[in-house]
Structure formats: structure tokens, C-alpha cells
PDB file of C-alpha atoms in Angstrom:
ATOM      1  CA  MET P   1      63.427  52.327 -36.056  1.00 70.00           C
ATOM      2  CA  LEU P   2      66.340  52.955 -38.803  1.00 77.00           C
ATOM      3  CA  ALA P   3      67.931  49.466 -38.008  1.00 84.00           C
ATOM      4  CA  LEU P   4      64.659  47.685 -38.459  1.00 83.00           C
ATOM      5  CA  PHE P   5      63.819  49.427 -41.689  1.00 83.00           C
ATOM      6  CA  LEU P   6      67.343  48.531 -42.961  1.00 86.00           C
ATOM      7  CA  PHE P   7      66.640  44.707 -41.855  1.00 88.00           C
ATOM      8  CA  PHE P   8      63.539  44.788 -43.835  1.00 85.00           C
ATOM      9  CA  VAL P   9      64.987  45.999 -46.936  1.00 86.00           C
ATOM     10  CA  LEU P  10      67.593  43.327 -46.587  1.00 89.00           C
ATOM     11  CA  VAL P  11      65.120  40.715 -46.206  1.00 89.00           C
ATOM     12  CA  ALA P  12      63.041  41.903 -49.080  1.00 87.00           C
ATOM     13  CA  VAL P  13      66.156  41.955 -51.234  1.00 88.00           C
ATOM     14  CA  ALA P  14      67.051  38.343 -50.254  1.00 89.00           C
ATOM     15  CA  LEU P  15      63.589  37.087 -50.991  1.00 87.00           C
ATOM     16  CA  GLY P  16      63.785  39.036 -54.329  1.00 86.00           C
ATOM     17  CA  LEU P  17      66.900  37.461 -55.190  1.00 88.00           C
ATOM     18  CA  VAL P  18      66.066  33.840 -54.193  1.00 88.00           C
ATOM     19  CA  GLY P  19      62.683  34.447 -55.958  1.00 85.00           C
ATOM     20  CA  ALA P  20      64.247  35.547 -59.160  1.00 85.00           C
ATOM     21  CA  LEU P  21      67.077  33.012 -59.420  1.00 87.00           C
ATOM     22  CA  MET P  22      65.348  29.778 -58.291  1.00 85.00           C
ATOM     23  CA  HIS P  23      62.917  28.247 -60.915  1.00 81.00           C
ATOM     24  CA  GLY P  24      59.457  27.966 -59.456  1.00 82.00           C
ATOM     25  CA  LEU P  25      59.765  30.091 -56.531  1.00 86.00           C
ATOM     26  CA  PHE P  26      58.250  33.367 -58.369  1.00 85.00           C
ATOM     27  CA  TYR P  27      56.219  33.938 -55.224  1.00 86.00           C
ATOM     28  CA  LEU P  28      59.092  34.762 -53.279  1.00 85.00           C
ATOM     29  CA  LEU P  29      59.989  37.757 -55.539  1.00 84.00           C
ATOM     30  CA  ILE P  30      56.302  39.016 -55.148  1.00 87.00           C
ATOM     31  CA  ILE P  31      56.633  38.737 -51.388  1.00 86.00           C
ATOM     32  CA  GLY P  32      60.072  40.497 -51.344  1.00 85.00           C
ATOM     33  CA  VAL P  33      58.586  43.500 -53.339  1.00 87.00           C
ATOM     34  CA  VAL P  34      55.441  43.516 -51.071  1.00 89.00           C
ATOM     35  CA  VAL P  35      57.538  43.690 -48.044  1.00 88.00           C
ATOM     36  CA  PHE P  36      59.919  46.504 -49.629  1.00 87.00           C
ATOM     37  CA  VAL P  37      56.863  48.537 -50.553  1.00 89.00           C
ATOM     38  CA  ALA P  38      55.369  48.168 -47.199  1.00 88.00           C
ATOM     39  CA  ASN P  39      58.515  49.045 -45.474  1.00 87.00           C
ATOM     40  CA  PHE P  40      58.542  52.586 -47.240  1.00 86.00           C
ATOM     41  CA  VAL P  41      55.000  52.810 -46.713  1.00 89.00           C
ATOM     42  CA  LEU P  42      55.369  52.485 -42.849  1.00 85.00           C
ATOM     43  CA  LEU P  43      58.655  54.527 -42.828  1.00 83.00           C
ATOM     44  CA  GLY P  44      56.846  57.382 -44.497  1.00 80.00           C
ATOM     45  CA  ALA P  45      54.153  57.067 -42.150  1.00 78.00           C
ATOM     46  CA  GLY P  46      56.267  57.052 -39.090  1.00 70.00           C
ATOM     47  CA  TRP P  47      58.105  60.031 -40.493  1.00 67.00           C
ATOM     48  CA  SER P  48      54.891  62.210 -41.245  1.00 68.00           C
ATOM     49  CA  ARG P  49      53.717  61.405 -37.746  1.00 63.00           C
ATOM     50  CA  ARG P  50      57.036  62.901 -36.298  1.00 61.00           C
ATOM     51  CA  SER P  51      57.198  66.056 -38.592  1.00 59.00           C
ATOM     52  CA  HIS P  52      53.628  66.961 -37.276  1.00 56.00           C
ATOM     53  CA  ARG P  53      54.264  66.549 -33.453  1.00 55.00           C
ATOM     54  CA  HIS P  54      57.518  68.949 -34.156  1.00 53.00           C
ATOM     55  CA  LEU P  55      55.622  71.704 -35.956  1.00 54.00           C
ATOM     56  CA  ALA P  56      52.820  71.661 -33.294  1.00 54.00           C
ATOM     57  CA  ARG P  57      55.325  72.998 -30.513  1.00 54.00           C
TER      58      ARG P  57
END
């Protein structure tokens, strides 16, 4: 799970850098930001589900 999270962070950073540095590819920056935010939302949802199971014991 954590390896997949780190992979998507790297993808988001790479897309953001390419989008910011290349003229006319601003949409890649937007896609990178969306992937980055979605990654943290999904990670938070996964952690909250785990913590609820642990507390139910």
C-alpha cells in the first residue's frame, strides 16, 4: 500500500514538473496536482478504515 502511494506521489511530481517547465503543457501540471490530492484522499480513507477495525476489537 505504501509503495503504491509513493509511486503515485512520484508520478504526480513528474507530471507537475513536466507541466510547469514545458510550454503549452499546463494541463499536465493540473493532472499532477489532481493525482497528488487524490492519492492523499485515498490514503486517508484507507487509514481511517483500518483504525475503525482496530478499535472495534
